[in-house]
Amino acid sequence: MNENKSENSVQEELRKLNRALRTITAVNHSLVRAADEASLLRDLCRLMVTEGGYRMAWIGYVIKDEEKTILPIMWEGVEDGYLTNVTISYGENEFGMGPAGIAVRTGSTAVFQDIKNDIKNYEWKQNVLQRGYAAIIALPLKNKEEIFGIVGIISSNPDAFDKEETKLLEQLANDLAYGIISLRNREQLKNLAIHLENAREAERKRVAREIHDELGQYLTGLTMDITFLREMIEDGSDKKKLLSKID
Protein backbone atom coordinates (compact mmCIF):
# COMPACT_ATOMS: atom_id res chain seq x y z
CA MET A 1 0.00 0.00 0.00
CA ASN A 2 2.77 2.41 0.97
CA GLU A 3 4.76 1.39 -2.12
CA ASN A 4 1.80 2.19 -4.38
CA LYS A 5 1.32 5.53 -2.64
CA SER A 6 5.00 6.34 -3.03
CA GLU A 7 4.95 5.35 -6.71
CA ASN A 8 1.88 7.49 -7.35
CA SER A 9 3.57 10.41 -5.62
CA VAL A 10 6.65 10.06 -7.80
CA GLN A 11 4.54 9.86 -10.96
CA GLU A 12 2.61 12.96 -9.95
CA GLU A 13 5.85 14.78 -9.28
CA LEU A 14 7.17 13.82 -12.70
CA ARG A 15 3.95 14.98 -14.36
CA LYS A 16 4.24 18.34 -12.63
CA LEU A 17 7.86 18.79 -13.66
CA ASN A 18 7.16 17.77 -17.25
CA ARG A 19 4.26 20.24 -17.36
CA ALA A 20 6.50 23.00 -16.01
CA LEU A 21 9.20 22.17 -18.58
CA ARG A 22 6.66 22.26 -21.42
CA THR A 23 5.49 25.61 -20.19
CA ILE A 24 9.01 27.02 -20.08
CA THR A 25 9.69 25.73 -23.60
CA ALA A 26 6.50 27.34 -24.90
CA VAL A 27 7.30 30.62 -23.15
CA ASN A 28 10.82 30.67 -24.60
CA HIS A 29 9.39 30.18 -28.08
CA SER A 30 7.08 33.11 -27.39
CA LEU A 31 10.07 35.19 -26.26
CA VAL A 32 11.75 34.64 -29.60
CA ARG A 33 8.63 35.56 -31.59
CA ALA A 34 7.35 38.45 -29.46
CA ALA A 35 6.95 41.67 -31.41
CA ASP A 36 6.05 43.83 -28.41
CA GLU A 37 5.87 43.76 -24.64
CA ALA A 38 2.08 43.45 -24.35
CA SER A 39 1.90 40.37 -26.59
CA LEU A 40 4.75 38.74 -24.63
CA LEU A 41 2.95 39.26 -21.30
CA ARG A 42 -0.31 38.02 -22.78
CA ASP A 43 1.33 34.87 -24.13
CA LEU A 44 3.04 34.07 -20.86
CA CYS A 45 -0.17 34.33 -18.82
CA ARG A 46 -2.06 32.27 -21.37
CA LEU A 47 0.60 29.55 -21.47
CA MET A 48 0.79 29.33 -17.69
CA VAL A 49 -2.90 28.42 -17.68
CA THR A 50 -3.23 26.34 -20.86
CA GLU A 51 0.13 24.53 -20.70
CA GLY A 52 0.97 24.80 -17.01
CA GLY A 53 -2.52 23.94 -15.79
CA TYR A 54 -2.56 26.68 -13.17
CA ARG A 55 -5.76 28.29 -11.91
CA MET A 56 -4.65 31.81 -12.74
CA ALA A 57 -1.50 33.69 -13.76
CA TRP A 58 -0.84 37.40 -13.70
CA ILE A 59 1.90 39.96 -14.16
CA GLY A 60 2.16 43.15 -12.15
CA TYR A 61 4.50 46.12 -12.46
CA VAL A 62 5.96 48.16 -9.62
CA ILE A 63 4.67 51.73 -9.46
CA LYS A 64 6.85 54.18 -7.55
CA ASP A 65 4.05 56.09 -5.86
CA GLU A 66 3.27 56.88 -2.25
CA GLU A 67 1.12 53.74 -1.89
CA LYS A 68 3.92 51.57 -3.36
CA THR A 69 1.46 49.98 -5.76
CA ILE A 70 1.86 46.76 -7.70
CA LEU A 71 -0.31 47.32 -10.76
CA PRO A 72 -1.74 44.21 -12.48
CA ILE A 73 -0.93 44.52 -16.19
CA MET A 74 -2.01 41.19 -17.66
CA TRP A 75 -3.71 38.02 -16.43
CA GLU A 76 -5.30 34.79 -17.62
CA GLY A 77 -7.49 32.16 -15.96
CA VAL A 78 -10.03 32.44 -13.16
CA GLU A 79 -9.66 36.04 -12.04
CA ASP A 80 -13.31 37.06 -11.39
CA GLY A 81 -12.39 40.55 -10.21
CA TYR A 82 -9.73 39.37 -7.76
CA LEU A 83 -7.02 41.64 -9.18
CA THR A 84 -9.23 44.54 -10.17
CA ASN A 85 -11.06 44.83 -6.84
CA VAL A 86 -8.11 44.75 -4.44
CA THR A 87 -5.15 46.95 -3.68
CA ILE A 88 -1.78 45.24 -4.04
CA SER A 89 1.24 46.93 -2.52
CA TYR A 90 4.91 46.24 -1.92
CA GLY A 91 4.90 48.43 1.18
CA GLU A 92 4.88 47.05 4.68
CA ASN A 93 1.18 47.69 5.12
CA GLU A 94 -2.03 45.66 5.14
CA PHE A 95 -1.99 45.44 1.32
CA GLY A 96 1.63 44.31 1.12
CA MET A 97 1.53 41.15 3.20
CA GLY A 98 0.85 38.77 0.30
CA PRO A 99 3.42 36.94 -1.83
CA ALA A 100 3.55 39.75 -4.41
CA GLY A 101 4.46 42.43 -1.88
CA ILE A 102 6.96 40.19 -0.14
CA ALA A 103 8.62 39.22 -3.44
CA VAL A 104 9.15 42.87 -4.40
CA ARG A 105 10.42 43.91 -0.97
CA THR A 106 12.85 41.00 -0.61
CA GLY A 107 13.75 40.42 -4.25
CA SER A 108 13.12 36.70 -3.70
CA THR A 109 10.41 34.20 -4.52
CA ALA A 110 7.52 34.20 -2.04
CA VAL A 111 5.13 31.25 -1.66
CA PHE A 112 1.91 30.65 0.22
CA GLN A 113 1.57 26.86 -0.03
CA ASP A 114 -1.72 26.65 1.86
CA ILE A 115 -3.92 29.72 1.67
CA LYS A 116 -6.22 28.51 4.44
CA ASN A 117 -3.39 28.72 6.93
CA ASP A 118 -1.04 31.26 5.35
CA ILE A 119 -3.53 34.12 4.89
CA LYS A 120 -4.64 35.66 8.17
CA ASN A 121 -6.94 38.39 6.85
CA TYR A 122 -10.45 36.91 6.81
CA GLU A 123 -11.86 38.98 3.94
CA TRP A 124 -8.85 38.34 1.72
CA LYS A 125 -8.90 34.64 2.57
CA GLN A 126 -12.58 34.36 1.57
CA ASN A 127 -11.93 36.21 -1.70
CA VAL A 128 -9.27 33.75 -2.76
CA LEU A 129 -10.96 30.58 -1.49
CA GLN A 130 -14.23 31.29 -3.28
CA ARG A 131 -12.27 31.50 -6.55
CA GLY A 132 -10.76 28.08 -6.02
CA TYR A 133 -7.28 29.32 -5.13
CA ALA A 134 -5.25 27.08 -2.83
CA ALA A 135 -1.58 28.07 -3.29
CA ILE A 136 0.15 31.20 -4.57
CA ILE A 137 3.69 31.89 -5.73
CA ALA A 138 5.14 35.29 -6.65
CA LEU A 139 8.40 35.59 -8.59
CA PRO A 140 10.22 38.93 -8.90
CA LEU A 141 11.12 40.39 -12.29
CA LYS A 142 14.56 41.96 -12.12
CA ASN A 143 16.64 44.33 -14.19
CA LYS A 144 20.03 43.90 -12.52
CA GLU A 145 19.30 44.92 -8.90
CA GLU A 146 16.01 46.68 -9.65
CA ILE A 147 12.72 44.84 -9.07
CA PHE A 148 10.34 46.16 -11.71
CA GLY A 149 7.52 43.63 -11.46
CA ILE A 150 6.33 40.19 -10.44
CA VAL A 151 4.84 37.06 -11.95
CA GLY A 152 2.01 35.70 -9.82
CA ILE A 153 0.91 32.09 -10.30
CA ILE A 154 -2.04 30.54 -8.49
CA SER A 155 -2.81 26.82 -8.17
CA SER A 156 -6.03 25.13 -7.19
CA ASN A 157 -3.98 22.56 -5.23
CA PRO A 158 -2.31 23.20 -1.86
CA ASP A 159 1.45 22.56 -1.65
CA ALA A 160 1.62 22.96 -5.42
CA PHE A 161 5.01 24.63 -5.59
CA ASP A 162 7.70 22.23 -4.43
CA LYS A 163 11.43 22.93 -4.62
CA GLU A 164 12.01 21.62 -8.16
CA GLU A 165 8.96 23.31 -9.67
CA THR A 166 9.86 26.56 -7.94
CA LYS A 167 13.33 26.45 -9.52
CA LEU A 168 11.80 25.97 -12.96
CA LEU A 169 9.37 28.84 -12.42
CA GLU A 170 12.22 31.09 -11.23
CA GLN A 171 14.02 30.28 -14.47
CA LEU A 172 10.88 31.20 -16.38
CA ALA A 173 10.62 34.54 -14.53
CA ASN A 174 14.28 35.31 -15.32
CA ASP A 175 13.68 34.51 -19.00
CA LEU A 176 10.61 36.74 -19.03
CA ALA A 177 12.47 39.63 -17.38
CA TYR A 178 15.25 39.32 -19.98
CA GLY A 179 12.67 39.32 -22.78
CA ILE A 180 10.91 42.41 -21.43
CA ILE A 181 14.18 44.33 -21.06
CA SER A 182 15.29 43.30 -24.55
CA LEU A 183 12.00 44.48 -26.07
CA ARG A 184 12.24 47.77 -24.20
CA ASN A 185 15.82 48.29 -25.37
CA ARG A 186 14.77 47.46 -28.93
CA GLU A 187 11.94 49.98 -28.69
CA GLN A 188 14.29 52.61 -27.29
CA LEU A 189 16.71 52.04 -30.17
CA LYS A 190 13.84 52.28 -32.63
CA ASN A 191 12.66 55.55 -31.08
CA LEU A 192 16.23 56.87 -31.07
CA ALA A 193 16.61 56.02 -34.77
CA ILE A 194 13.33 57.81 -35.54
CA HIS A 195 14.45 60.83 -33.51
CA LEU A 196 17.82 60.98 -35.31
CA GLU A 197 16.16 60.66 -38.72
CA ASN A 198 13.73 63.45 -37.85
CA ALA A 199 16.64 65.60 -36.65
CA ARG A 200 18.57 64.95 -39.88
CA GLU A 201 15.51 65.81 -41.98
CA ALA A 202 14.99 69.03 -40.01
CA GLU A 203 18.66 69.95 -40.53
CA ARG A 204 18.41 69.25 -44.28
CA LYS A 205 15.37 71.53 -44.51
CA ARG A 206 17.12 74.25 -42.49
CA VAL A 207 20.20 74.13 -44.74
CA ALA A 208 18.01 74.15 -47.86
CA ARG A 209 16.17 77.22 -46.59
CA GLU A 210 19.43 79.01 -45.82
CA ILE A 211 20.83 78.18 -49.28
CA HIS A 212 17.59 79.34 -50.89
CA ASP A 213 17.65 82.61 -48.93
CA GLU A 214 21.33 83.25 -49.69
CA LEU A 215 20.84 82.44 -53.37
CA GLY A 216 17.84 84.74 -53.50
CA GLN A 217 19.83 87.55 -51.95
CA TYR A 218 22.70 86.93 -54.37
CA LEU A 219 20.40 86.98 -57.40
CA THR A 220 18.71 90.14 -56.16
CA GLY A 221 22.09 91.82 -55.75
CA LEU A 222 23.18 90.60 -59.19
CA THR A 223 20.05 92.02 -60.77
CA MET A 224 20.66 95.36 -59.11
CA ASP A 225 24.29 95.35 -60.33
CA ILE A 226 23.22 94.63 -63.91
CA THR A 227 20.61 97.38 -63.75
CA PHE A 228 23.23 99.81 -62.47
CA LEU A 229 25.61 98.82 -65.27
CA ARG A 230 22.88 99.33 -67.86
CA GLU A 231 22.29 102.81 -66.54
CA MET A 232 26.00 103.59 -66.68
CA ILE A 233 26.35 102.17 -70.16
CA GLU A 234 23.43 104.21 -71.46
CA ASP A 235 25.42 107.32 -70.56
CA GLY A 236 28.51 106.08 -72.43
CA SER A 237 29.52 106.45 -76.07
CA ASP A 238 29.92 102.78 -76.98
CA LYS A 239 26.75 101.55 -75.29
CA LYS A 240 25.67 99.10 -78.02
CA LYS A 241 28.90 97.15 -77.74
CA LEU A 242 28.76 97.01 -73.95
CA LEU A 243 25.05 96.09 -73.89
CA SER A 244 25.63 93.23 -76.33
CA LYS A 245 28.29 91.78 -73.95
CA ILE A 246 25.98 92.01 -70.95
CA ASP A 247 23.11 90.41 -72.86
Tab-separated table of C-alpha atoms in Angstrom:
chain	number	residue	atom	x	y	z
A	1	MET	CA	0.000	0.000	0.000
A	2	ASN	CA	2.773	2.406	0.971
A	3	GLU	CA	4.764	1.389	-2.120
A	4	ASN	CA	1.802	2.190	-4.378
A	5	LYS	CA	1.318	5.526	-2.640
A	6	SER	CA	4.996	6.342	-3.027
A	7	GLU	CA	4.951	5.350	-6.710
A	8	ASN	CA	1.880	7.493	-7.347
A	9	SER	CA	3.567	10.411	-5.621
A	10	VAL	CA	6.647	10.059	-7.800
A	11	GLN	CA	4.540	9.860	-10.957
A	12	GLU	CA	2.605	12.958	-9.951
A	13	GLU	CA	5.850	14.776	-9.280
A	14	LEU	CA	7.175	13.822	-12.703
A	15	ARG	CA	3.950	14.985	-14.357
A	16	LYS	CA	4.244	18.340	-12.626
A	17	LEU	CA	7.860	18.794	-13.664
A	18	ASN	CA	7.158	17.766	-17.252
A	19	ARG	CA	4.265	20.237	-17.364
A	20	ALA	CA	6.499	23.003	-16.013
A	21	LEU	CA	9.199	22.171	-18.581
A	22	ARG	CA	6.662	22.259	-21.424
A	23	THR	CA	5.485	25.610	-20.189
A	24	ILE	CA	9.015	27.022	-20.077
A	25	THR	CA	9.695	25.733	-23.595
A	26	ALA	CA	6.502	27.336	-24.899
A	27	VAL	CA	7.302	30.615	-23.152
A	28	ASN	CA	10.822	30.667	-24.605
A	29	HIS	CA	9.387	30.184	-28.082
A	30	SER	CA	7.085	33.113	-27.386
A	31	LEU	CA	10.074	35.187	-26.257
A	32	VAL	CA	11.747	34.645	-29.605
A	33	ARG	CA	8.627	35.556	-31.591
A	34	ALA	CA	7.352	38.447	-29.462
A	35	ALA	CA	6.948	41.673	-31.407
A	36	ASP	CA	6.052	43.827	-28.412
A	37	GLU	CA	5.868	43.757	-24.636
A	38	ALA	CA	2.082	43.448	-24.352
A	39	SER	CA	1.899	40.373	-26.590
A	40	LEU	CA	4.751	38.745	-24.626
A	41	LEU	CA	2.952	39.258	-21.302
A	42	ARG	CA	-0.314	38.017	-22.779
A	43	ASP	CA	1.328	34.870	-24.135
A	44	LEU	CA	3.036	34.066	-20.856
A	45	CYS	CA	-0.168	34.328	-18.817
A	46	ARG	CA	-2.061	32.271	-21.374
A	47	LEU	CA	0.598	29.555	-21.473
A	48	MET	CA	0.787	29.327	-17.689
A	49	VAL	CA	-2.902	28.423	-17.683
A	50	THR	CA	-3.226	26.338	-20.862
A	51	GLU	CA	0.130	24.530	-20.702
A	52	GLY	CA	0.971	24.796	-17.013
A	53	GLY	CA	-2.515	23.936	-15.786
A	54	TYR	CA	-2.558	26.677	-13.169
A	55	ARG	CA	-5.757	28.290	-11.909
A	56	MET	CA	-4.648	31.814	-12.744
A	57	ALA	CA	-1.496	33.688	-13.757
A	58	TRP	CA	-0.840	37.403	-13.698
A	59	ILE	CA	1.902	39.958	-14.163
A	60	GLY	CA	2.163	43.154	-12.151
A	61	TYR	CA	4.497	46.120	-12.459
A	62	VAL	CA	5.961	48.163	-9.619
A	63	ILE	CA	4.672	51.728	-9.461
A	64	LYS	CA	6.846	54.175	-7.554
A	65	ASP	CA	4.049	56.087	-5.865
A	66	GLU	CA	3.269	56.880	-2.250
A	67	GLU	CA	1.124	53.741	-1.893
A	68	LYS	CA	3.923	51.565	-3.364
A	69	THR	CA	1.460	49.983	-5.755
A	70	ILE	CA	1.859	46.763	-7.698
A	71	LEU	CA	-0.309	47.317	-10.760
A	72	PRO	CA	-1.744	44.209	-12.481
A	73	ILE	CA	-0.928	44.522	-16.191
A	74	MET	CA	-2.013	41.187	-17.658
A	75	TRP	CA	-3.706	38.017	-16.429
A	76	GLU	CA	-5.304	34.790	-17.616
A	77	GLY	CA	-7.490	32.158	-15.965
A	78	VAL	CA	-10.028	32.437	-13.160
A	79	GLU	CA	-9.663	36.041	-12.045
A	80	ASP	CA	-13.313	37.056	-11.394
A	81	GLY	CA	-12.392	40.549	-10.213
A	82	TYR	CA	-9.731	39.370	-7.758
A	83	LEU	CA	-7.019	41.636	-9.178
A	84	THR	CA	-9.228	44.542	-10.169
A	85	ASN	CA	-11.056	44.828	-6.836
A	86	VAL	CA	-8.111	44.745	-4.439
A	87	THR	CA	-5.148	46.952	-3.678
A	88	ILE	CA	-1.778	45.242	-4.037
A	89	SER	CA	1.241	46.929	-2.517
A	90	TYR	CA	4.908	46.240	-1.915
A	91	GLY	CA	4.899	48.426	1.176
A	92	GLU	CA	4.880	47.048	4.677
A	93	ASN	CA	1.179	47.687	5.115
A	94	GLU	CA	-2.034	45.661	5.135
A	95	PHE	CA	-1.994	45.442	1.324
A	96	GLY	CA	1.631	44.306	1.115
A	97	MET	CA	1.531	41.153	3.197
A	98	GLY	CA	0.853	38.775	0.300
A	99	PRO	CA	3.419	36.942	-1.826
A	100	ALA	CA	3.552	39.746	-4.415
A	101	GLY	CA	4.461	42.430	-1.884
A	102	ILE	CA	6.960	40.187	-0.136
A	103	ALA	CA	8.623	39.220	-3.442
A	104	VAL	CA	9.149	42.868	-4.403
A	105	ARG	CA	10.425	43.905	-0.969
A	106	THR	CA	12.850	40.998	-0.610
A	107	GLY	CA	13.749	40.415	-4.252
A	108	SER	CA	13.117	36.702	-3.704
A	109	THR	CA	10.406	34.195	-4.518
A	110	ALA	CA	7.518	34.198	-2.043
A	111	VAL	CA	5.134	31.253	-1.660
A	112	PHE	CA	1.905	30.646	0.222
A	113	GLN	CA	1.571	26.861	-0.033
A	114	ASP	CA	-1.716	26.645	1.864
A	115	ILE	CA	-3.919	29.717	1.670
A	116	LYS	CA	-6.221	28.506	4.436
A	117	ASN	CA	-3.390	28.723	6.933
A	118	ASP	CA	-1.037	31.257	5.345
A	119	ILE	CA	-3.529	34.115	4.894
A	120	LYS	CA	-4.645	35.661	8.169
A	121	ASN	CA	-6.937	38.393	6.849
A	122	TYR	CA	-10.450	36.910	6.814
A	123	GLU	CA	-11.858	38.979	3.935
A	124	TRP	CA	-8.846	38.342	1.723
A	125	LYS	CA	-8.902	34.645	2.566
A	126	GLN	CA	-12.576	34.364	1.573
A	127	ASN	CA	-11.926	36.206	-1.703
A	128	VAL	CA	-9.266	33.746	-2.764
A	129	LEU	CA	-10.959	30.578	-1.491
A	130	GLN	CA	-14.225	31.290	-3.284
A	131	ARG	CA	-12.273	31.504	-6.549
A	132	GLY	CA	-10.757	28.083	-6.016
A	133	TYR	CA	-7.284	29.318	-5.128
A	134	ALA	CA	-5.248	27.084	-2.830
A	135	ALA	CA	-1.579	28.070	-3.286
A	136	ILE	CA	0.152	31.198	-4.572
A	137	ILE	CA	3.686	31.891	-5.728
A	138	ALA	CA	5.136	35.288	-6.650
A	139	LEU	CA	8.404	35.585	-8.587
A	140	PRO	CA	10.222	38.930	-8.899
A	141	LEU	CA	11.117	40.388	-12.292
A	142	LYS	CA	14.564	41.962	-12.115
A	143	ASN	CA	16.638	44.329	-14.189
A	144	LYS	CA	20.028	43.898	-12.516
A	145	GLU	CA	19.295	44.917	-8.904
A	146	GLU	CA	16.009	46.679	-9.649
A	147	ILE	CA	12.724	44.839	-9.070
A	148	PHE	CA	10.335	46.158	-11.708
A	149	GLY	CA	7.520	43.626	-11.457
A	150	ILE	CA	6.326	40.194	-10.440
A	151	VAL	CA	4.841	37.062	-11.946
A	152	GLY	CA	2.013	35.698	-9.822
A	153	ILE	CA	0.907	32.086	-10.297
A	154	ILE	CA	-2.037	30.535	-8.488
A	155	SER	CA	-2.809	26.823	-8.168
A	156	SER	CA	-6.028	25.125	-7.186
A	157	ASN	CA	-3.976	22.561	-5.227
A	158	PRO	CA	-2.309	23.200	-1.862
A	159	ASP	CA	1.446	22.561	-1.650
A	160	ALA	CA	1.621	22.959	-5.421
A	161	PHE	CA	5.015	24.631	-5.587
A	162	ASP	CA	7.705	22.233	-4.431
A	163	LYS	CA	11.433	22.926	-4.623
A	164	GLU	CA	12.008	21.625	-8.156
A	165	GLU	CA	8.961	23.307	-9.666
A	166	THR	CA	9.865	26.560	-7.945
A	167	LYS	CA	13.332	26.451	-9.516
A	168	LEU	CA	11.805	25.971	-12.956
A	169	LEU	CA	9.370	28.845	-12.418
A	170	GLU	CA	12.219	31.092	-11.233
A	171	GLN	CA	14.025	30.283	-14.473
A	172	LEU	CA	10.878	31.198	-16.377
A	173	ALA	CA	10.621	34.541	-14.533
A	174	ASN	CA	14.275	35.309	-15.318
A	175	ASP	CA	13.681	34.508	-18.999
A	176	LEU	CA	10.613	36.745	-19.028
A	177	ALA	CA	12.475	39.632	-17.379
A	178	TYR	CA	15.247	39.317	-19.976
A	179	GLY	CA	12.666	39.319	-22.778
A	180	ILE	CA	10.912	42.411	-21.427
A	181	ILE	CA	14.177	44.326	-21.057
A	182	SER	CA	15.291	43.299	-24.554
A	183	LEU	CA	12.004	44.478	-26.070
A	184	ARG	CA	12.236	47.773	-24.203
A	185	ASN	CA	15.821	48.293	-25.374
A	186	ARG	CA	14.775	47.461	-28.928
A	187	GLU	CA	11.936	49.983	-28.686
A	188	GLN	CA	14.292	52.608	-27.286
A	189	LEU	CA	16.711	52.045	-30.170
A	190	LYS	CA	13.837	52.281	-32.631
A	191	ASN	CA	12.657	55.551	-31.076
A	192	LEU	CA	16.227	56.868	-31.073
A	193	ALA	CA	16.610	56.020	-34.770
A	194	ILE	CA	13.331	57.810	-35.542
A	195	HIS	CA	14.452	60.829	-33.508
A	196	LEU	CA	17.816	60.976	-35.312
A	197	GLU	CA	16.163	60.662	-38.721
A	198	ASN	CA	13.728	63.452	-37.854
A	199	ALA	CA	16.643	65.596	-36.649
A	200	ARG	CA	18.571	64.946	-39.883
A	201	GLU	CA	15.514	65.813	-41.976
A	202	ALA	CA	14.990	69.032	-40.011
A	203	GLU	CA	18.658	69.947	-40.532
A	204	ARG	CA	18.409	69.255	-44.283
A	205	LYS	CA	15.366	71.528	-44.513
A	206	ARG	CA	17.123	74.253	-42.494
A	207	VAL	CA	20.200	74.133	-44.739
A	208	ALA	CA	18.008	74.152	-47.859
A	209	ARG	CA	16.165	77.224	-46.587
A	210	GLU	CA	19.430	79.013	-45.824
A	211	ILE	CA	20.830	78.184	-49.280
A	212	HIS	CA	17.589	79.345	-50.887
A	213	ASP	CA	17.650	82.607	-48.932
A	214	GLU	CA	21.332	83.247	-49.693
A	215	LEU	CA	20.844	82.441	-53.370
A	216	GLY	CA	17.836	84.741	-53.503
A	217	GLN	CA	19.832	87.555	-51.946
A	218	TYR	CA	22.696	86.925	-54.370
A	219	LEU	CA	20.397	86.977	-57.404
A	220	THR	CA	18.706	90.138	-56.159
A	221	GLY	CA	22.087	91.816	-55.751
A	222	LEU	CA	23.179	90.602	-59.187
A	223	THR	CA	20.050	92.019	-60.774
A	224	MET	CA	20.664	95.362	-59.106
A	225	ASP	CA	24.285	95.347	-60.329
A	226	ILE	CA	23.224	94.629	-63.915
A	227	THR	CA	20.605	97.382	-63.750
A	228	PHE	CA	23.234	99.814	-62.470
A	229	LEU	CA	25.606	98.824	-65.271
A	230	ARG	CA	22.884	99.330	-67.859
A	231	GLU	CA	22.295	102.812	-66.540
A	232	MET	CA	26.001	103.587	-66.676
A	233	ILE	CA	26.354	102.167	-70.163
A	234	GLU	CA	23.435	104.211	-71.456
A	235	ASP	CA	25.423	107.318	-70.560
A	236	GLY	CA	28.506	106.076	-72.432
A	237	SER	CA	29.516	106.453	-76.067
A	238	ASP	CA	29.916	102.780	-76.977
A	239	LYS	CA	26.747	101.545	-75.292
A	240	LYS	CA	25.673	99.100	-78.022
A	241	LYS	CA	28.896	97.150	-77.742
A	242	LEU	CA	28.757	97.006	-73.946
A	243	LEU	CA	25.054	96.093	-73.888
A	244	SER	CA	25.632	93.228	-76.325
A	245	LYS	CA	28.293	91.784	-73.954
A	246	ILE	CA	25.977	92.010	-70.951
A	247	ASP	CA	23.107	90.405	-72.860
